[in-house]
mmCIF file of C-alpha atoms in Angstrom:
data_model
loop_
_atom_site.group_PDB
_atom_site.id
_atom_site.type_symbol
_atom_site.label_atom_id
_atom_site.label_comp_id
_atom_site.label_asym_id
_atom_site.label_seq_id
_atom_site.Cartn_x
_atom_site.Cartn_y
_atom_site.Cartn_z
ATOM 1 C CA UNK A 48 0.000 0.000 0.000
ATOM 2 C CA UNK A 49 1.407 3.215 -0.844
ATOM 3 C CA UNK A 50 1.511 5.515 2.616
ATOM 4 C CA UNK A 51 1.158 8.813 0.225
ATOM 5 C CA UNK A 52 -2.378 9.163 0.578
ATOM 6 C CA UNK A 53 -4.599 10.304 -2.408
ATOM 7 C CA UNK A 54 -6.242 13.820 -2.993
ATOM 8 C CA UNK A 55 -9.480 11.830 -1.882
ATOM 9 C CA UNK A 56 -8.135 10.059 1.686
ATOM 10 C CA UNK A 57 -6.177 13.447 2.159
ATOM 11 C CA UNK A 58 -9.960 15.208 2.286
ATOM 12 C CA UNK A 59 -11.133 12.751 4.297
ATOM 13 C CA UNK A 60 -8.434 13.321 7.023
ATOM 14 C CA UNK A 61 -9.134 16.982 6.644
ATOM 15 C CA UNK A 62 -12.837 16.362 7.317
ATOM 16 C CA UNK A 63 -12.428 13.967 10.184
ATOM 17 C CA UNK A 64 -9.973 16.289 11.880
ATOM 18 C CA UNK A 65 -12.120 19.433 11.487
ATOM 19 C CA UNK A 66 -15.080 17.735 13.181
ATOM 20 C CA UNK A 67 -13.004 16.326 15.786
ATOM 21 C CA UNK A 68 -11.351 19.295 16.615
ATOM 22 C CA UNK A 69 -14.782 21.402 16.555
ATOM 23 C CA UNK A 70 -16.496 18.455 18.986
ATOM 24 C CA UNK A 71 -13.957 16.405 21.395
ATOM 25 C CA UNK A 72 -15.144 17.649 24.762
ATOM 26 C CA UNK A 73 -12.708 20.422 26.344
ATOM 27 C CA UNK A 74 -13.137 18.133 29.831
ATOM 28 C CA UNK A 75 -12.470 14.449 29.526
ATOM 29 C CA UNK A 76 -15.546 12.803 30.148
ATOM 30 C CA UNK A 77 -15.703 10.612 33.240
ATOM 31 C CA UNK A 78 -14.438 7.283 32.950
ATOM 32 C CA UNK A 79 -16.761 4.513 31.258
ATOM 33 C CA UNK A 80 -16.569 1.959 34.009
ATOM 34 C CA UNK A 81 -18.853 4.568 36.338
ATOM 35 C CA UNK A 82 -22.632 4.255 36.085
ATOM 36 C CA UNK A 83 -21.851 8.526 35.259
ATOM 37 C CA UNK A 84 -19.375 8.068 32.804
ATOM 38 C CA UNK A 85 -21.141 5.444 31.113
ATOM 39 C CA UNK A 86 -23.944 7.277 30.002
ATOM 40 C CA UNK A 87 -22.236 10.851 29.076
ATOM 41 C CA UNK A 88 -20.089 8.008 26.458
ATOM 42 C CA UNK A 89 -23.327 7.061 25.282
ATOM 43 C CA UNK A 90 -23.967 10.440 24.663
ATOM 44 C CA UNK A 91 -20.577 10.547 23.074
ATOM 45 C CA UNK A 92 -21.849 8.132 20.690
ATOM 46 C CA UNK A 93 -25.044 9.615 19.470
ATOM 47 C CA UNK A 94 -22.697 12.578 18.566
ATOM 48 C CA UNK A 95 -20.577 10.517 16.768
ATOM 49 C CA UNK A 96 -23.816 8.913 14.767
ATOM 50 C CA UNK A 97 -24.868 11.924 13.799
ATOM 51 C CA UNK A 98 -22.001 12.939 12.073
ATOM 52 C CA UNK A 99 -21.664 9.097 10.561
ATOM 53 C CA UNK A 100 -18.224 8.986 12.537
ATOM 54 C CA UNK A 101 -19.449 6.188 14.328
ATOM 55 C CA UNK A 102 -19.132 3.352 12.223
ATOM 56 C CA UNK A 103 -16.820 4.730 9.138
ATOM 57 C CA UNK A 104 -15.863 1.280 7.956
ATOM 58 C CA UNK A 105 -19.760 0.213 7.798
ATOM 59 C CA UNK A 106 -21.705 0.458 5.104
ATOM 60 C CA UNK A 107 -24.114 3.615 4.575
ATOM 61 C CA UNK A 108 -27.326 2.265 5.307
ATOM 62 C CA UNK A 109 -26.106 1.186 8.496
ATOM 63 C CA UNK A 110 -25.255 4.898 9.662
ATOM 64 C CA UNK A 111 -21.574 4.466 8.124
ATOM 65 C CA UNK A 112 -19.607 5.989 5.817
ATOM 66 C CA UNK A 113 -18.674 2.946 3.298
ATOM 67 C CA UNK A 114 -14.630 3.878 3.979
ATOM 68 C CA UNK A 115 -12.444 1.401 3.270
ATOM 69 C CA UNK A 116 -9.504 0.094 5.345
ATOM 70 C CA UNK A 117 -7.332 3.092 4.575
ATOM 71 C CA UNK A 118 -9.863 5.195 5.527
ATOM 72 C CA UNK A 119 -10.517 3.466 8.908
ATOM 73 C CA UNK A 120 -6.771 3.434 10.042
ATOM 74 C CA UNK A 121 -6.687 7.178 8.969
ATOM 75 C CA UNK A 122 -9.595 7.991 11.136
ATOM 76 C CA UNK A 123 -8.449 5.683 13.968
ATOM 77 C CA UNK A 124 -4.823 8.159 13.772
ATOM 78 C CA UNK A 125 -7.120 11.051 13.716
ATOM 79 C CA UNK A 126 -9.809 10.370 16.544
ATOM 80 C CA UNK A 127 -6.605 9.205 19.152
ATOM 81 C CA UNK A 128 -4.544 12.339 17.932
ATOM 82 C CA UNK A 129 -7.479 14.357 19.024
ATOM 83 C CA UNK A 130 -7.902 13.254 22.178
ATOM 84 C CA UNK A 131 -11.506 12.016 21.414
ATOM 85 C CA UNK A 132 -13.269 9.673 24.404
ATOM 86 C CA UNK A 133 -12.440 6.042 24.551
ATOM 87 C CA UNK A 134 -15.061 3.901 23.077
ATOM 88 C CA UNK A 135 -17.794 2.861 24.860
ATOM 89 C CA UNK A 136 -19.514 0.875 22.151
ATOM 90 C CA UNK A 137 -16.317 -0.992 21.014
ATOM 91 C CA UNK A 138 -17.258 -4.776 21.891
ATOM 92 C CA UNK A 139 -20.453 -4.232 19.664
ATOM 93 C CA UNK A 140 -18.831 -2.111 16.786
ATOM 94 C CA UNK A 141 -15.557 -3.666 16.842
ATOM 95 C CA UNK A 142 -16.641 -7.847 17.506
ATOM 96 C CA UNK A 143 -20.133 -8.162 17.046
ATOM 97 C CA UNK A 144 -20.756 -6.275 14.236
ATOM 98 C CA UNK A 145 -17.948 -7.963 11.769
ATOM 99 C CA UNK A 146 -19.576 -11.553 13.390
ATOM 100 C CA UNK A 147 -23.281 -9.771 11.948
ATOM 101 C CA UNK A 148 -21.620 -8.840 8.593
ATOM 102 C CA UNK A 149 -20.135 -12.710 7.504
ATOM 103 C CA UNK A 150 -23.156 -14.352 9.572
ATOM 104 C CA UNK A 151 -26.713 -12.864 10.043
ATOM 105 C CA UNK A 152 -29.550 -12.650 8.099
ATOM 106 C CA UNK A 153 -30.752 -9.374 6.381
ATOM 107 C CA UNK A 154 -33.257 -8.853 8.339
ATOM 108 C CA UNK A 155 -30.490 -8.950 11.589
ATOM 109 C CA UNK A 156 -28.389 -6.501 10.239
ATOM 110 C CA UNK A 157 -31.036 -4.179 9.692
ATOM 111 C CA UNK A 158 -32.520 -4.841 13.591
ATOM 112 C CA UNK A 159 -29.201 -4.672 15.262
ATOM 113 C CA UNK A 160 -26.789 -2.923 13.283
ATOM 114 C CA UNK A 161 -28.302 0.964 13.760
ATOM 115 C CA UNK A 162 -28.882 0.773 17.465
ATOM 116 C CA UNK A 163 -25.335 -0.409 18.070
ATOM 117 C CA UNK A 164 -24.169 2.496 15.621
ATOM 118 C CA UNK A 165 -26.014 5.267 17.694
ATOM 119 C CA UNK A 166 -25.231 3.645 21.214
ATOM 120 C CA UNK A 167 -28.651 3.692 21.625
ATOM 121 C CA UNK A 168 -27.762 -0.036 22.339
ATOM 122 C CA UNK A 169 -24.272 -1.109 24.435
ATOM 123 C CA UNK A 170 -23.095 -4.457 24.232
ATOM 124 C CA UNK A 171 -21.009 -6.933 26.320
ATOM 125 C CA UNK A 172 -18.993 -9.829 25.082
ATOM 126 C CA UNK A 173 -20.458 -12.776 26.862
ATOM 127 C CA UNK A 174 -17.758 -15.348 26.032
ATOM 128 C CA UNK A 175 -15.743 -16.974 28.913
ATOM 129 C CA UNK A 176 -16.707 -18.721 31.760
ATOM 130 C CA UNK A 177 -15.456 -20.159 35.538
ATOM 131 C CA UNK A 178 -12.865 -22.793 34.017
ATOM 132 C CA UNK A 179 -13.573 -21.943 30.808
ATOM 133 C CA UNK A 180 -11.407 -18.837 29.581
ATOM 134 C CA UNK A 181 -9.225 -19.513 27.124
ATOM 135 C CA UNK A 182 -10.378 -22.822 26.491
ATOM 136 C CA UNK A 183 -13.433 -21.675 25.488
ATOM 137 C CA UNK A 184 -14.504 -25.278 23.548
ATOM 138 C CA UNK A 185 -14.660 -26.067 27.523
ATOM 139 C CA UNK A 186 -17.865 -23.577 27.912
ATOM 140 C CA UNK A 187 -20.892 -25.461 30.265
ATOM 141 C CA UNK A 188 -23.520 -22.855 30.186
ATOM 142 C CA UNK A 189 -26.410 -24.460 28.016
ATOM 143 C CA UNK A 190 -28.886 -23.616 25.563
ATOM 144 C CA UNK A 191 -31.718 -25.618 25.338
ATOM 145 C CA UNK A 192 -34.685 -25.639 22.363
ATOM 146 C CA UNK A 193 -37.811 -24.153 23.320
ATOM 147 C CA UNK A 194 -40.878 -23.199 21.105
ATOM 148 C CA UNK A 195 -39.985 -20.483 19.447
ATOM 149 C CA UNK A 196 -36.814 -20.155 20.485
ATOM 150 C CA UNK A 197 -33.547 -21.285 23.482
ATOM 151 C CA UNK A 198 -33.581 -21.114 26.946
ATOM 152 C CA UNK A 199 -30.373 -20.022 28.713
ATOM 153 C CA UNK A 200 -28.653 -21.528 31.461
ATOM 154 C CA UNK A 201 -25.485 -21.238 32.712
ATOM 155 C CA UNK A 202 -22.551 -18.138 34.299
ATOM 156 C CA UNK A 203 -20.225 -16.561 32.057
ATOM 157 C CA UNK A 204 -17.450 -14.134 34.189
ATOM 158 C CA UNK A 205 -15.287 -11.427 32.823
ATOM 159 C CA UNK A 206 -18.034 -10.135 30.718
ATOM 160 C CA UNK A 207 -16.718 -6.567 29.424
ATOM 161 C CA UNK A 208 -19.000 -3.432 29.703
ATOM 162 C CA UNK A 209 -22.190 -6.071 31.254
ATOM 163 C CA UNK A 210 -22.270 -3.982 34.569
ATOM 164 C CA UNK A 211 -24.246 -0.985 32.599
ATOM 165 C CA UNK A 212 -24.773 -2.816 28.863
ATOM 166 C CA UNK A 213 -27.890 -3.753 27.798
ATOM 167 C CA UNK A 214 -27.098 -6.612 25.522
ATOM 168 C CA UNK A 215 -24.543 -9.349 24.992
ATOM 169 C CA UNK A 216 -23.642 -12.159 23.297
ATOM 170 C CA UNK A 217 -22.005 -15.725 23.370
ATOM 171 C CA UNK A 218 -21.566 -19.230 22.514
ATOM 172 C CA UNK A 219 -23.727 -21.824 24.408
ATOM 173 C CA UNK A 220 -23.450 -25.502 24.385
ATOM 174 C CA UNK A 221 -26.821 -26.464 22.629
ATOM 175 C CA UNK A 222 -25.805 -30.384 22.043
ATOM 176 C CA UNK A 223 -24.208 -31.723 24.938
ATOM 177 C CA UNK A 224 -24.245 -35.315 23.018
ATOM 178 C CA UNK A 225 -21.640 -33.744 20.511
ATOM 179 C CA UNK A 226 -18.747 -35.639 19.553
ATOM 180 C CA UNK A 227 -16.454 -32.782 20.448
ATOM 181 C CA UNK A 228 -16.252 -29.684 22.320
ATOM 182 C CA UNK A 229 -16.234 -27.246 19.975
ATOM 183 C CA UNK A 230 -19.191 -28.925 17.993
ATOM 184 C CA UNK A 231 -22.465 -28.486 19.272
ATOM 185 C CA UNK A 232 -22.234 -24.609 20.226
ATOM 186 C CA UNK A 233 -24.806 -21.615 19.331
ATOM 187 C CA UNK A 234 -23.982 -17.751 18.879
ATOM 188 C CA UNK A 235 -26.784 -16.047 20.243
ATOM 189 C CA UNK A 236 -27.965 -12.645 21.425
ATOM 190 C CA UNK A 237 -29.917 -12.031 24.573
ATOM 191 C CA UNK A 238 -31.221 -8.648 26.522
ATOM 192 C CA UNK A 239 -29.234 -8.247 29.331
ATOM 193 C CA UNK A 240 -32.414 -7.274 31.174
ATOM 194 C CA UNK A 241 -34.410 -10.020 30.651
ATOM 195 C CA UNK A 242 -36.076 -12.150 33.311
ATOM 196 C CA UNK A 243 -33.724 -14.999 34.543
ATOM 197 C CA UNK A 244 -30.354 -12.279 34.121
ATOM 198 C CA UNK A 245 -28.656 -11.465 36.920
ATOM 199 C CA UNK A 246 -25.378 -8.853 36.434
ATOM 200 C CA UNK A 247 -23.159 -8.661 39.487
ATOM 201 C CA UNK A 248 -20.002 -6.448 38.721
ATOM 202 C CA UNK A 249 -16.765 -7.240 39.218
ATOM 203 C CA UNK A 250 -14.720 -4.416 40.760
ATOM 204 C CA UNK A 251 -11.660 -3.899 39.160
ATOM 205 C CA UNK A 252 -8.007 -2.984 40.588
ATOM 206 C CA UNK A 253 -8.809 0.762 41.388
ATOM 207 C CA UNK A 254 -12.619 -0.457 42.513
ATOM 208 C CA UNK A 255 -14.501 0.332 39.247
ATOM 209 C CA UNK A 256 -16.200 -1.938 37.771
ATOM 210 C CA UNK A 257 -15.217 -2.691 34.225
ATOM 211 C CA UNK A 258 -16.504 -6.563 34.114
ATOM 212 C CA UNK A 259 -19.262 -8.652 35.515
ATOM 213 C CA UNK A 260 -20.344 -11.909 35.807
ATOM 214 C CA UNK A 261 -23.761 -13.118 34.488
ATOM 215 C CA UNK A 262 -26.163 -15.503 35.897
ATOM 216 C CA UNK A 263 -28.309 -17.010 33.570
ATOM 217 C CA UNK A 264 -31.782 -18.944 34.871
ATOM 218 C CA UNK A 265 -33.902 -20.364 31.916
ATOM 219 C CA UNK A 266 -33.601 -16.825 29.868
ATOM 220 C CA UNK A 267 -35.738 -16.796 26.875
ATOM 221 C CA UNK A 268 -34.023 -15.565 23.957
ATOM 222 C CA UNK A 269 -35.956 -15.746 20.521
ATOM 223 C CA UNK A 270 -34.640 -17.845 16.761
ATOM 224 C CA UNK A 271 -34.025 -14.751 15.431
ATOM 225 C CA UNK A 272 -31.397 -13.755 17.650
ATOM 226 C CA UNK A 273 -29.443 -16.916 16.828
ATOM 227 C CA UNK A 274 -26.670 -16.153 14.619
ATOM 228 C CA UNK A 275 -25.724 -18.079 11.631
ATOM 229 C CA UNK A 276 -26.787 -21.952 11.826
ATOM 230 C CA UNK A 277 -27.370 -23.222 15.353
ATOM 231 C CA UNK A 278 -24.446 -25.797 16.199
ATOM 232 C CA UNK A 279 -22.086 -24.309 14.592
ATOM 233 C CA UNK A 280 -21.616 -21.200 16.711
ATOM 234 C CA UNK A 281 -17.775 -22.269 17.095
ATOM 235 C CA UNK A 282 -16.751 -21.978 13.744
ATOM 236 C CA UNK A 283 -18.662 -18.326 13.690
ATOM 237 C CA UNK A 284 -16.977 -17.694 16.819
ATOM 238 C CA UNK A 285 -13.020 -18.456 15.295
ATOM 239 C CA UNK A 286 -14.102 -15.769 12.602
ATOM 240 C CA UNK A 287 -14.295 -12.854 15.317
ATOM 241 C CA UNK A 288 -11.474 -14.107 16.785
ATOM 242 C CA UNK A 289 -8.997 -12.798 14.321
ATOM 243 C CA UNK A 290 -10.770 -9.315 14.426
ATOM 244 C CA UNK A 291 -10.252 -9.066 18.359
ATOM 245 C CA UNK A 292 -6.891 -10.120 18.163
ATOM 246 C CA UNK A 293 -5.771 -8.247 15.348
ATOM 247 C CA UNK A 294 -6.779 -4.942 13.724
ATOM 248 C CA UNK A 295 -9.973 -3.730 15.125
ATOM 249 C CA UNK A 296 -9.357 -3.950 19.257
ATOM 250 C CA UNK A 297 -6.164 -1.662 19.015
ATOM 251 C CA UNK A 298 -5.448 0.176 15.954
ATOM 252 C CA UNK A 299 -2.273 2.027 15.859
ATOM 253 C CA UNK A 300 -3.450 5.409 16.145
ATOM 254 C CA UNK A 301 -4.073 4.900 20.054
ATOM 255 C CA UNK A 302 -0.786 4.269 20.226
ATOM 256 C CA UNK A 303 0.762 6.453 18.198
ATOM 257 C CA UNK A 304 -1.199 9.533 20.534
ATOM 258 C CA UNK A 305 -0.040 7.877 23.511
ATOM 259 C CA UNK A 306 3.438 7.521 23.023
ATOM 260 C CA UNK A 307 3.262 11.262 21.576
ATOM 261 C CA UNK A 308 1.564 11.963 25.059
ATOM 262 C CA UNK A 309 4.925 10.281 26.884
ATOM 263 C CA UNK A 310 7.656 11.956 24.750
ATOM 264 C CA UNK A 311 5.762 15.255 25.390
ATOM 265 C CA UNK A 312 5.508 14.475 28.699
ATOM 266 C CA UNK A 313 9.035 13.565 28.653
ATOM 267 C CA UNK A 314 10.418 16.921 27.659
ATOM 268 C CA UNK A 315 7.593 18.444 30.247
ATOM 269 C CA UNK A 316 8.940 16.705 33.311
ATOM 270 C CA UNK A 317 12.295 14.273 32.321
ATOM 271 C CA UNK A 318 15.087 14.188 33.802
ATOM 272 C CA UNK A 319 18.182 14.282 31.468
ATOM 273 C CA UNK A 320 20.480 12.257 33.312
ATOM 274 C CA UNK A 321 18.160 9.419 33.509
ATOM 275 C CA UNK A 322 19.406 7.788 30.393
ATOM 276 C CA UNK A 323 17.818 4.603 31.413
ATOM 277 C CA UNK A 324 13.975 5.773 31.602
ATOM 278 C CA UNK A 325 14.895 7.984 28.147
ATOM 279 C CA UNK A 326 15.928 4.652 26.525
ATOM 280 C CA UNK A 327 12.214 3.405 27.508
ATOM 281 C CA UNK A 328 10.469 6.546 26.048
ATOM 282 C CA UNK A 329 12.217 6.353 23.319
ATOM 283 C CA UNK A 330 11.837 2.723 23.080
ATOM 284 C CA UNK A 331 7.545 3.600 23.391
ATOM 285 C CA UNK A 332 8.176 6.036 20.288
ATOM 286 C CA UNK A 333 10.134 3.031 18.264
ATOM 287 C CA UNK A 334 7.784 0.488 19.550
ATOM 288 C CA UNK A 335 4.617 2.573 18.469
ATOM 289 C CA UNK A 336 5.393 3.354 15.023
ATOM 290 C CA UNK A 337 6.698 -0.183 14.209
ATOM 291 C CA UNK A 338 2.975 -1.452 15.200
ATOM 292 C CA UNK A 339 2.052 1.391 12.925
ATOM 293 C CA UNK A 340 3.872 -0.287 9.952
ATOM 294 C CA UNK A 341 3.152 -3.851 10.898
ATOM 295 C CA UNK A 342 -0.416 -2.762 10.951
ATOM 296 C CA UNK A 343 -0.284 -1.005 7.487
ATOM 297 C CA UNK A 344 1.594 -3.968 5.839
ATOM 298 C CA UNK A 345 -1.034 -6.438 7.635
ATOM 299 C CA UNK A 346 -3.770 -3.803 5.884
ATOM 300 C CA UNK A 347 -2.071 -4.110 2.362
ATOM 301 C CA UNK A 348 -2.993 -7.571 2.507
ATOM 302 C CA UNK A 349 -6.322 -7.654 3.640
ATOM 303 C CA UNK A 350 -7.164 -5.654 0.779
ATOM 304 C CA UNK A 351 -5.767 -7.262 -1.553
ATOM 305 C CA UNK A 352 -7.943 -10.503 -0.758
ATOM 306 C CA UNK A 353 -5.450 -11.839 2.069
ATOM 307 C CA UNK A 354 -6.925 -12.945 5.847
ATOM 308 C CA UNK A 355 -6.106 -11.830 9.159
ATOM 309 C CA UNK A 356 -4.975 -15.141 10.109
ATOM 310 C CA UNK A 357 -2.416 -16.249 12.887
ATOM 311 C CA UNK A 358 -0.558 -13.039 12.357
ATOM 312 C CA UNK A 359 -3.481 -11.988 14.363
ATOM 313 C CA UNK A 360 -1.747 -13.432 17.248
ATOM 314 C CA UNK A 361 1.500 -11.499 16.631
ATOM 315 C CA UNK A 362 -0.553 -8.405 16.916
ATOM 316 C CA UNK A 363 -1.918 -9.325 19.959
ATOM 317 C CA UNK A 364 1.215 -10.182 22.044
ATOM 318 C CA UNK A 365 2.645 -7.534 20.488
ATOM 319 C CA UNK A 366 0.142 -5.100 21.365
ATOM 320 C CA UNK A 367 -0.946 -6.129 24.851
ATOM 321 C CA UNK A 368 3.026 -5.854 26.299
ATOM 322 C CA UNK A 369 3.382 -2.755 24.524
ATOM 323 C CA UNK A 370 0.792 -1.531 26.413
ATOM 324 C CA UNK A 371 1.802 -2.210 29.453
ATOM 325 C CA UNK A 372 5.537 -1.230 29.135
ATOM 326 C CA UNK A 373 4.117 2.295 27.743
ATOM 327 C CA UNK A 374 1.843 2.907 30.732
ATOM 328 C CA UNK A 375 4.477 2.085 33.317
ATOM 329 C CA UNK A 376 6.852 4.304 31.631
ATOM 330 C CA UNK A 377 4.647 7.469 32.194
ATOM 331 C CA UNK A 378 4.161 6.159 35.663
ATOM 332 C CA UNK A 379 7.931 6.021 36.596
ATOM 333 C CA UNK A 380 8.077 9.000 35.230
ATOM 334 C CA UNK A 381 5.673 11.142 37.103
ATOM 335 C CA UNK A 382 7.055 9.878 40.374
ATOM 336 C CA UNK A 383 5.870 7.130 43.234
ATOM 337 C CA UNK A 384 2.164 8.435 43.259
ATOM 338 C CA UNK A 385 1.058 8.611 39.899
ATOM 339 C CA UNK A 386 -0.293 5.137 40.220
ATOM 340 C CA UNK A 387 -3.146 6.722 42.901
ATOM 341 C CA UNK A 388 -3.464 10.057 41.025
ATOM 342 C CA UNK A 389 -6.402 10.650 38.707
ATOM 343 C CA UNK A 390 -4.807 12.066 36.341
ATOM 344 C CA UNK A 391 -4.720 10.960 32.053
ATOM 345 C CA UNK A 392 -2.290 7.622 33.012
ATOM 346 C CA UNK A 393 -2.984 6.082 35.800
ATOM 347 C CA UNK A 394 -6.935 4.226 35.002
ATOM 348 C CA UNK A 395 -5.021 3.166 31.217
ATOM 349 C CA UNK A 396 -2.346 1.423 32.942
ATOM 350 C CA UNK A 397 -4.941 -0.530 34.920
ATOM 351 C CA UNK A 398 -6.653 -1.301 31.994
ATOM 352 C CA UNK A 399 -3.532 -2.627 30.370
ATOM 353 C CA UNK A 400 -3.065 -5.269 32.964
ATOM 354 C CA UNK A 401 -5.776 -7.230 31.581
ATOM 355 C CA UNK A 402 -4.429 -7.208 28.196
ATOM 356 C CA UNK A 403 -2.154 -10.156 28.191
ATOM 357 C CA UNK A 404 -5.067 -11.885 29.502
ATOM 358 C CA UNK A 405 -8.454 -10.790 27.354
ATOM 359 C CA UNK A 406 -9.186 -11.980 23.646
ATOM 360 C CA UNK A 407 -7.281 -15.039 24.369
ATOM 361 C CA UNK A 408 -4.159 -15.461 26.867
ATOM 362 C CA UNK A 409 -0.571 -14.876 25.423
ATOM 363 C CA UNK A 410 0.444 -18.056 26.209
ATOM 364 C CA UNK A 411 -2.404 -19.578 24.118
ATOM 365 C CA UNK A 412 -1.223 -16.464 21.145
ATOM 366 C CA UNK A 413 2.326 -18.214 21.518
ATOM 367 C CA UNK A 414 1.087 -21.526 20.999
ATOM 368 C CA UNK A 415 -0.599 -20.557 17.799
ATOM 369 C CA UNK A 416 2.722 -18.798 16.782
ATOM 370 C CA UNK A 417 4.955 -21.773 17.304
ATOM 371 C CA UNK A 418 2.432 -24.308 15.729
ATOM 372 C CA UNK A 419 0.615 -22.157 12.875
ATOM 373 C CA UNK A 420 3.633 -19.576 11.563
ATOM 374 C CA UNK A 421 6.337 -21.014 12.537
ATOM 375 C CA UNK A 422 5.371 -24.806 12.502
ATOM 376 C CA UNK A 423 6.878 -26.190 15.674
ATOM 377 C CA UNK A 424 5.319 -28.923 16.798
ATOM 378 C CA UNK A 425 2.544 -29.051 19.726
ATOM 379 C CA UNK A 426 3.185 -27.967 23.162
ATOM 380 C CA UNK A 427 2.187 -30.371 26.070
ATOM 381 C CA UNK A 428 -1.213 -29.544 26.678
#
């Protein structure tokens, strides 16, 4: 892909950074994982929507703009650079909606897709469960046929976004007779609201709580919010996979405004005779726009027909460590009690913990490496 954008994605830049500069709130919101903050992001969201910023990648009459993957990493750069809110509706926009676009029916795309574009609707990824994370083919909670429809049963844990969501969605065991554990699974959607749910939050390291777990009793949930073929929810499930892990959960543009953040923040507060903790800003700036590149190149051939694939897993233990090493850079930087302060670093850097851990362990990512790219043989299990 050539980097030298044309006249056309140049405009489109121009447009996206004029709106952005004319809207991103002067105050940072509060953060998302408050009951507070969680609705003034929702808010954030209906702004975007009306704009079509919301969804750029998605076609128009789902409130997007059509843009193609150029266009998307060029917005991404642009809405991070800005400063813009983080985004609130990102498990629905970001997983569900590419599981929607190879999967559903019509009909579902035109039910779901709008709500989810104007955050009218919030969703939480329902996926892993108590002994049953990253081997998800493990998963107990059941779905059983019903007229009309399934009946839920089961707890799923971890569930991003569920303490204030108001849908989610999973895989459920549906034949327990299968002949293996990843056959016999069903993607559905279900109201997290709905007689039989019960959301208890899980508080996270500075108290807030960012996941929950969900208890399901008998929950109704209709055939038309069954996606794809029931029993084969596993297969549709490995599809979404490769968008978690790779391109859509962290695009380079959040990184390449953080580490701008640290190297400004460098200059701000460093001290020059700390060539050690200079070596690890400068390593953030390095690290950043390699991801950049490795992103663009990963880009180039996606549109030119390619898959995601098990590079996907490079980009996520990539991504997740960076992460982590950035955060704790600005920390030990700002002195002992930046961890406590509220200030712009300190709830990011508690969010990065999880990373190594979410969309699939590293260890599992490193398995995949050493078996799928660069065919070593299997680990003991």
């Amino acid at each position: 892909m050539d980097l030298d954008h044309s006249p056309g994605v140049a405009a489109f830049r121009a447009e996206a950074r004029a709106w952005l500069h004319e809207h991103v709130p002067d105050v940072p919101l509060p953060s998302l994982e408050t009951q507070e903050g969680f609705a003034a992001h929702r808010e954030w969201e209906a702004q975007l929507h009306a704009a079509r910023w919301s969804a750029v990648s998605w076609p128009e009459e789902y409130g997007g703009r059509g843009a193609d993957i150029e266009r998307w990493l060029v917005f991404e750069e642009e809405y991070w650079a800005a400063g813009a809110p983080g985004r609130v509706s990102q498990n629905g926009i970001s997983l569900l909606a590419p599981t929607l676009f190879d999967h559903a029916t019509p009909g579902q795309r035109a039910r779901v897709l709008p709500s989810m574009a104007s955050g009218e609707v919030i969703w939480a990824q329902a996926w892993s469960e108590p002994e049953s994370g990253s081997d998800l083919a493990s998963l107990r909670s059941r779905a059983e046929r019903t007229e009309g429809g399934w009946l839920l049963s089961g707890q799923k844990t971890w569930s991003s976004r569920a303490a204030f969501a108001d849908r989610a969605f999973g895989i459920f065991r549906s034949d327990p007779g299968a002949a293996k554990p990843h056959q016999g699974l069903t993607y559905l959607m279900f109201d997290l609201r709905a007689p039989g749910v019960t959301v208890r939050p899980i508080g996270r390291l500075d108290g807030k709580p960012a996941f929950a777990e969900l208890f399901l009793d008998r929950v109704f949930v209709p055939d038309e919010d069954v996606i794809g073929e029931p029993g084969q929810g596993w297969r549709i499930a490995m599809s979404a996979t490769g968008n978690e892990r790779g391109l859509t959960l962290r695009s380079p543009g959040r990184f390449l405004a953080a580490a701008g953040r640290l190297a400004a923040l460098w200059r701000e507060q460093g001290d020059p005779a700390d060539t050690a903790l200079r070596d690890r800003v400068a390593d953030a700036v390095v690290g950043a726009r390699a991801y950049e590149l490795f992103t663009w190149a990963g880009a180039t051939r996606f549109a030119a027909g390619g898959e995601i694939g098990a590079e996907s897993s490079l980009n996520k233990v990539f991504w997740s460590q960076y992460d982590i090493a950035l955060h704790e850079t600005a920390l030990d930087l700002l002195g002992p009690d930046a961890e406590l302060a509220q200030g712009p670093w300190a709830e990011p850097w508690v969010f990065s913990l999880a990373g190594p851990i979410y969309a699939g362990t590293n260890e599992i990512q490193r398995d995949i490496i050493a078996e799928r790219l660069l065919g070593l043989p299997k680990g003991r299990r």
